[in-house]
PDB file of C-alpha atoms in Angstrom:
ATOM      1  CA  MET A 244      -0.072   0.050   0.006  1.00 40.00           C
ATOM      2  CA  LYS A 245       2.790   2.384   0.857  1.00 42.00           C
ATOM      3  CA  LYS A 246       4.479   1.775  -2.337  1.00 43.00           C
ATOM      4  CA  THR A 247       1.939   4.315  -4.386  1.00 41.00           C
ATOM      5  CA  LEU A 248       3.195   7.877  -3.094  1.00 40.00           C
ATOM      6  CA  PHE A 249       6.713   7.900  -4.237  1.00 37.00           C
ATOM      7  CA  PRO A 250       5.700   6.808  -7.840  1.00 37.00           C
ATOM      8  CA  LEU A 251       2.981   9.362  -7.956  1.00 38.00           C
ATOM      9  CA  LEU A 252       5.072  12.532  -7.031  1.00 38.00           C
ATOM     10  CA  LEU A 253       7.483  11.133  -9.561  1.00 36.00           C
ATOM     11  CA  ALA A 254       4.763  10.611 -12.211  1.00 37.00           C
ATOM     12  CA  LEU A 255       3.345  14.261 -11.586  1.00 38.00           C
ATOM     13  CA  VAL A 256       6.839  15.901 -11.890  1.00 38.00           C
ATOM     14  CA  LEU A 257       7.501  13.906 -15.140  1.00 36.00           C
ATOM     15  CA  LEU A 258       4.092  15.011 -16.445  1.00 36.00           C
ATOM     16  CA  ALA A 259       4.885  18.625 -15.419  1.00 38.00           C
ATOM     17  CA  LEU A 260       8.195  18.555 -17.141  1.00 36.00           C
ATOM     18  CA  SER A 261       6.889  17.026 -20.443  1.00 36.00           C
ATOM     19  CA  ALA A 262       6.770  19.599 -23.157  1.00 30.00           C
ATOM     20  CA  THR A 263       3.537  17.930 -24.479  1.00 31.00           C
ATOM     21  CA  ALA A 264       0.333  17.742 -22.828  1.00 35.00           C
ATOM     22  CA  LEU A 265      -0.359  14.363 -21.315  1.00 39.00           C
ATOM     23  CA  ALA A 266      -3.566  12.820 -19.789  1.00 42.00           C
ATOM     24  CA  ALA A 267      -3.866  13.199 -16.078  1.00 45.00           C
ATOM     25  CA  PRO A 268      -2.460  10.281 -14.327  1.00 47.00           C
ATOM     26  CA  ASN A 269      -4.694   7.796 -12.618  1.00 59.00           C
ATOM     27  CA  PHE A 270      -4.356   8.571  -9.046  1.00 63.00           C
ATOM     28  CA  SER A 271      -6.254   6.587  -6.317  1.00 75.00           C
ATOM     29  CA  PHE A 272      -6.250   6.464  -2.512  1.00 81.00           C
ATOM     30  CA  ASP A 273      -8.679   5.251   0.262  1.00 88.00           C
ATOM     31  CA  SER A 274      -8.828   8.577   2.220  1.00 88.00           C
ATOM     32  CA  TYR A 275      -7.322  11.989   2.527  1.00 84.00           C
ATOM     33  CA  SER A 276      -7.723  14.766   4.974  1.00 87.00           C
ATOM     34  CA  LEU A 277      -6.384  18.573   5.212  1.00 86.00           C
ATOM     35  CA  ASP A 278      -4.273  19.224   8.162  1.00 88.00           C
ATOM     36  CA  PHE A 279      -4.480  23.143   8.404  1.00 89.00           C
ATOM     37  CA  ALA A 280      -2.540  23.324  11.415  1.00 91.00           C
ATOM     38  CA  ALA A 281       0.444  21.554   9.842  1.00 90.00           C
ATOM     39  CA  GLY A 282      -0.495  23.070   6.476  1.00 90.00           C
ATOM     40  CA  ARG A 283      -0.321  19.403   4.855  1.00 89.00           C
ATOM     41  CA  CYS A 284      -2.674  17.411   2.828  1.00 86.00           C
ATOM     42  CA  VAL A 285      -2.477  13.879   4.142  1.00 88.00           C
ATOM     43  CA  PHE A 286      -3.235  10.643   1.748  1.00 87.00           C
ATOM     44  CA  ASP A 287      -3.818   7.435   3.435  1.00 92.00           C
ATOM     45  CA  GLY A 288      -4.383   3.788   2.073  1.00 93.00           C
ATOM     46  CA  ASN A 289      -3.524   1.985  -1.149  1.00 86.00           C
ATOM     47  CA  ILE A 290      -2.109   5.155  -2.727  1.00 82.00           C
ATOM     48  CA  ARG A 291      -1.529   4.295  -6.381  1.00 79.00           C
ATOM     49  CA  ILE A 292      -0.626   6.518  -9.339  1.00 68.00           C
ATOM     50  CA  VAL A 293      -0.190   5.525 -12.898  1.00 65.00           C
ATOM     51  CA  ALA A 294       1.260   7.962 -15.323  1.00 56.00           C
ATOM     52  CA  ASN A 295       3.848   8.143 -18.153  1.00 55.00           C
ATOM     53  CA  GLY A 296       4.481   4.500 -17.934  1.00 61.00           C
ATOM     54  CA  CYS A 297       5.300   4.630 -14.194  1.00 62.00           C
ATOM     55  CA  THR A 298       3.458   3.012 -11.221  1.00 72.00           C
ATOM     56  CA  PHE A 299       3.968   4.675  -7.795  1.00 76.00           C
ATOM     57  CA  GLN A 300       2.652   3.036  -4.645  1.00 85.00           C
ATOM     58  CA  ALA A 301       2.880   3.871  -0.867  1.00 92.00           C
ATOM     59  CA  ASP A 302       0.529   3.366   2.415  1.00 95.00           C
ATOM     60  CA  HIS A 303       0.988   7.220   3.586  1.00 92.00           C
ATOM     61  CA  ALA A 304       1.598  10.513   1.852  1.00 86.00           C
ATOM     62  CA  GLU A 305       1.722  14.267   2.474  1.00 87.00           C
ATOM     63  CA  VAL A 306       1.956  17.120   0.175  1.00 82.00           C
ATOM     64  CA  ASP A 307       2.065  20.930   1.215  1.00 83.00           C
ATOM     65  CA  LEU A 308      -1.425  22.182   1.808  1.00 81.00           C
ATOM     66  CA  LYS A 309      -1.158  25.080  -0.701  1.00 77.00           C
ATOM     67  CA  THR A 310       0.190  23.099  -3.565  1.00 71.00           C
ATOM     68  CA  ALA A 311      -2.408  20.150  -2.826  1.00 73.00           C
ATOM     69  CA  LEU A 312      -5.386  22.684  -2.896  1.00 72.00           C
ATOM     70  CA  LYS A 313      -4.130  23.542  -6.433  1.00 67.00           C
ATOM     71  CA  TYR A 314      -4.561  19.805  -7.521  1.00 62.00           C
ATOM     72  CA  LEU A 315      -7.656  18.649  -5.580  1.00 60.00           C
ATOM     73  CA  LYS A 316     -10.813  19.162  -7.420  1.00 56.00           C
ATOM     74  CA  ASN A 317     -14.212  17.498  -6.207  1.00 48.00           C
ATOM     75  CA  GLY A 318     -12.413  14.873  -4.202  1.00 47.00           C
ATOM     76  CA  THR A 319     -10.017  14.009  -6.770  1.00 51.00           C
ATOM     77  CA  PHE A 320      -6.270  14.906  -7.729  1.00 53.00           C
ATOM     78  CA  ASP A 321      -6.079  16.433 -10.908  1.00 52.00           C
ATOM     79  CA  ALA A 322      -2.452  16.931 -12.501  1.00 50.00           C
ATOM     80  CA  GLN A 323      -3.779  19.124 -15.254  1.00 52.00           C
ATOM     81  CA  SER A 324      -4.316  22.225 -12.804  1.00 50.00           C
ATOM     82  CA  GLY A 325      -1.137  23.811 -13.622  1.00 47.00           C
ATOM     83  CA  VAL A 326       1.166  23.274 -10.823  1.00 46.00           C
ATOM     84  CA  SER A 327       4.542  23.146 -12.036  1.00 47.00           C
ATOM     85  CA  SER A 328       7.191  20.533 -10.775  1.00 47.00           C
ATOM     86  CA  PRO A 329       9.165  23.046  -8.794  1.00 52.00           C
ATOM     87  CA  ASP A 330       6.096  23.703  -6.752  1.00 56.00           C
ATOM     88  CA  PHE A 331       5.713  20.118  -5.772  1.00 64.00           C
ATOM     89  CA  GLU A 332       7.164  17.982  -2.839  1.00 75.00           C
ATOM     90  CA  VAL A 333       5.799  14.957  -1.565  1.00 78.00           C
ATOM     91  CA  TRP A 334       6.765  13.015   1.642  1.00 85.00           C
ATOM     92  CA  CYS A 335       5.607   9.414   1.969  1.00 86.00           C
ATOM     93  CA  GLU A 336       6.149   6.231   4.030  1.00 93.00           C
ATOM     94  CA  GLY A 337       5.406   2.561   4.189  1.00 94.00           C
ATOM     95  CA  ASN A 338       6.320   0.350   1.564  1.00 92.00           C
ATOM     96  CA  VAL A 339       7.218   3.060  -0.930  1.00 92.00           C
ATOM     97  CA  SER A 340       7.761   1.620  -4.577  1.00 88.00           C
ATOM     98  CA  VAL A 341       8.257   2.936  -8.182  1.00 77.00           C
ATOM     99  CA  ALA A 342       8.183   0.704 -11.080  1.00 73.00           C
ATOM    100  CA  GLN A 343       9.017   1.550 -14.857  1.00 72.00           C
ATOM    101  CA  ASP A 344      10.468  -0.555 -17.630  1.00 70.00           C
ATOM    102  CA  GLY A 345      11.844  -3.318 -15.568  1.00 69.00           C
ATOM    103  CA  LEU A 346      13.028  -1.152 -12.892  1.00 74.00           C
ATOM    104  CA  LYS A 347      11.635  -1.424  -9.358  1.00 81.00           C
ATOM    105  CA  LEU A 348      12.855   0.895  -6.442  1.00 85.00           C
ATOM    106  CA  THR A 349      11.458   0.451  -2.966  1.00 93.00           C
ATOM    107  CA  GLY A 350      12.080   1.685   0.296  1.00 95.00           C
ATOM    108  CA  ASP A 351      10.383   2.657   3.692  1.00 96.00           C
ATOM    109  CA  LYS A 352       9.968   6.367   3.070  1.00 93.00           C
ATOM    110  CA  ALA A 353      10.757   8.930   0.434  1.00 85.00           C
ATOM    111  CA  HIS A 354      10.902  12.600  -0.211  1.00 85.00           C
ATOM    112  CA  VAL A 355      10.323  13.833  -3.755  1.00 75.00           C
ATOM    113  CA  ILE A 356      11.580  17.046  -4.576  1.00 76.00           C
ATOM    114  CA  GLY A 357      10.190  18.649  -7.833  1.00 69.00           C
ATOM    115  CA  LYS A 358      12.561  21.660  -7.684  1.00 76.00           C
ATOM    116  CA  THR A 359      15.899  19.466  -8.095  1.00 79.00           C
ATOM    117  CA  HIS A 360      13.922  16.527  -9.961  1.00 75.00           C
ATOM    118  CA  GLU A 361      15.027  13.954  -7.274  1.00 79.00           C
ATOM    119  CA  ALA A 362      13.565  11.489  -4.940  1.00 79.00           C
ATOM    120  CA  VAL A 363      15.391  10.679  -1.640  1.00 88.00           C
ATOM    121  CA  VAL A 364      14.531   7.126  -0.516  1.00 90.00           C
ATOM    122  CA  GLU A 365      15.505   5.922   2.994  1.00 94.00           C
ATOM    123  CA  GLY A 366      15.229   2.784   4.946  1.00 96.00           C
ATOM    124  CA  ASN A 367      15.668  -0.754   3.225  1.00 96.00           C
ATOM    125  CA  VAL A 368      16.299   0.682  -0.034  1.00 96.00           C
ATOM    126  CA  ARG A 369      16.299  -1.859  -3.029  1.00 96.00           C
ATOM    127  CA  LEU A 370      16.594  -1.376  -6.601  1.00 93.00           C
ATOM    128  CA  GLU A 371      15.845  -4.223  -8.909  1.00 87.00           C
ATOM    129  CA  ARG A 372      16.582  -5.047 -12.462  1.00 85.00           C
ATOM    130  CA  PRO A 373      16.543  -8.386 -14.256  1.00 82.00           C
ATOM    131  CA  LYS A 374      20.133  -9.090 -13.603  1.00 87.00           C
ATOM    132  CA  LEU A 375      21.004  -6.679 -10.717  1.00 91.00           C
ATOM    133  CA  THR A 376      20.044  -6.023  -7.291  1.00 94.00           C
ATOM    134  CA  ILE A 377      21.255  -3.136  -5.183  1.00 96.00           C
ATOM    135  CA  ARG A 378      20.425  -2.616  -1.550  1.00 97.00           C
ATOM    136  CA  ALA A 379      21.126   0.422   0.786  1.00 98.00           C
ATOM    137  CA  ASP A 380      20.081   2.238   3.772  1.00 97.00           C
ATOM    138  CA  ARG A 381      19.808   5.490   1.483  1.00 96.00           C
ATOM    139  CA  GLY A 382      19.265   6.191  -2.132  1.00 92.00           C
ATOM    140  CA  LEU A 383      18.823   9.239  -4.421  1.00 89.00           C
ATOM    141  CA  PHE A 384      17.184   9.120  -7.926  1.00 83.00           C
ATOM    142  CA  ASN A 385      17.543  12.124 -10.301  1.00 80.00           C
ATOM    143  CA  TRP A 386      14.811  11.261 -13.109  1.00 74.00           C
ATOM    144  CA  ASP A 387      16.510  13.973 -15.443  1.00 75.00           C
ATOM    145  CA  ASN A 388      19.780  12.122 -15.837  1.00 82.00           C
ATOM    146  CA  GLN A 389      18.600   8.610 -14.661  1.00 81.00           C
ATOM    147  CA  ILE A 390      21.387   8.410 -12.185  1.00 88.00           C
ATOM    148  CA  ALA A 391      20.719   6.582  -8.953  1.00 90.00           C
ATOM    149  CA  GLN A 392      23.101   7.145  -6.120  1.00 95.00           C
ATOM    150  CA  PHE A 393      23.242   4.581  -3.009  1.00 97.00           C
ATOM    151  CA  ASP A 394      24.708   5.475   0.207  1.00 97.00           C
ATOM    152  CA  ASP A 395      25.512   3.589   3.555  1.00 97.00           C
ATOM    153  CA  ASN A 396      25.621  -0.358   3.694  1.00 97.00           C
ATOM    154  CA  VAL A 397      25.471  -0.675   0.009  1.00 97.00           C
ATOM    155  CA  ARG A 398      25.210  -4.284  -1.248  1.00 97.00           C
ATOM    156  CA  ILE A 399      25.251  -5.172  -5.019  1.00 96.00           C
ATOM    157  CA  ARG A 400      24.414  -8.373  -6.377  1.00 96.00           C
ATOM    158  CA  GLN A 401      25.047  -9.128 -10.109  1.00 90.00           C
ATOM    159  CA  GLY A 402      24.367 -13.027 -10.976  1.00 87.00           C
ATOM    160  CA  ASN A 403      26.894 -14.738  -8.535  1.00 90.00           C
ATOM    161  CA  ARG A 404      29.056 -11.749  -7.717  1.00 93.00           C
ATOM    162  CA  GLU A 405      28.385  -9.523  -4.742  1.00 95.00           C
ATOM    163  CA  ILE A 406      29.756  -6.303  -3.749  1.00 94.00           C
ATOM    164  CA  ASN A 407      29.635  -4.320  -0.610  1.00 96.00           C
ATOM    165  CA  ALA A 408      30.437  -0.523  -0.503  1.00 95.00           C
ATOM    166  CA  GLU A 409      29.734   2.666   1.236  1.00 96.00           C
ATOM    167  CA  HIS A 410      28.484   4.290  -1.876  1.00 96.00           C
ATOM    168  CA  ALA A 411      27.523   3.258  -5.529  1.00 96.00           C
ATOM    169  CA  PHE A 412      26.124   4.826  -8.681  1.00 96.00           C
ATOM    170  CA  TYR A 413      23.823   3.308 -11.293  1.00 93.00           C
ATOM    171  CA  ASP A 414      22.849   4.613 -14.774  1.00 92.00           C
ATOM    172  CA  VAL A 415      19.241   3.297 -15.051  1.00 86.00           C
ATOM    173  CA  ALA A 416      19.156   4.406 -18.763  1.00 86.00           C
ATOM    174  CA  LYS A 417      22.304   2.351 -19.570  1.00 90.00           C
ATOM    175  CA  ASP A 418      21.781  -0.330 -17.235  1.00 87.00           C
ATOM    176  CA  GLU A 419      25.103  -0.296 -15.619  1.00 90.00           C
ATOM    177  CA  LEU A 420      27.035   0.555 -12.617  1.00 91.00           C
ATOM    178  CA  LEU A 421      29.312   3.758 -12.677  1.00 89.00           C
TER     179      LEU A 421
END
């Protein structure tokens, strides 16, 4: 359930960066509430976002209230409302995941930052490709340059080969370690 928020934010940011108009992402969740005191919109339960070939999932997500109010219309989340990627940040937790073209990136929580086009994933971070698995305590993915950085307790498995390191970089587009 928690795997939906991170992919949602990434999908929304990718849509906002696109030069062509794309259809609004399919965004679903069980419930949301507006926390005016904290200045947050809180999404809970079965958060799932499908957009631009990406599927994002999470159990819990929070968005800045001013930004969320630009998107929320009649109880739905509308990505065509004119909010640009620099406006958008999402904090999510609980089984966060993003999947696209054979890539699967998971973790306990994530902070997606539209301004820098990055997603910071923490806790039990795992990237899976058909012939590669990378695990770490922390990961950073920049969707512009398609580079993933892994830090702290990095464990890389390629076939029968296993590597331990404190840092590693992976080029998602080229499917290779740097």
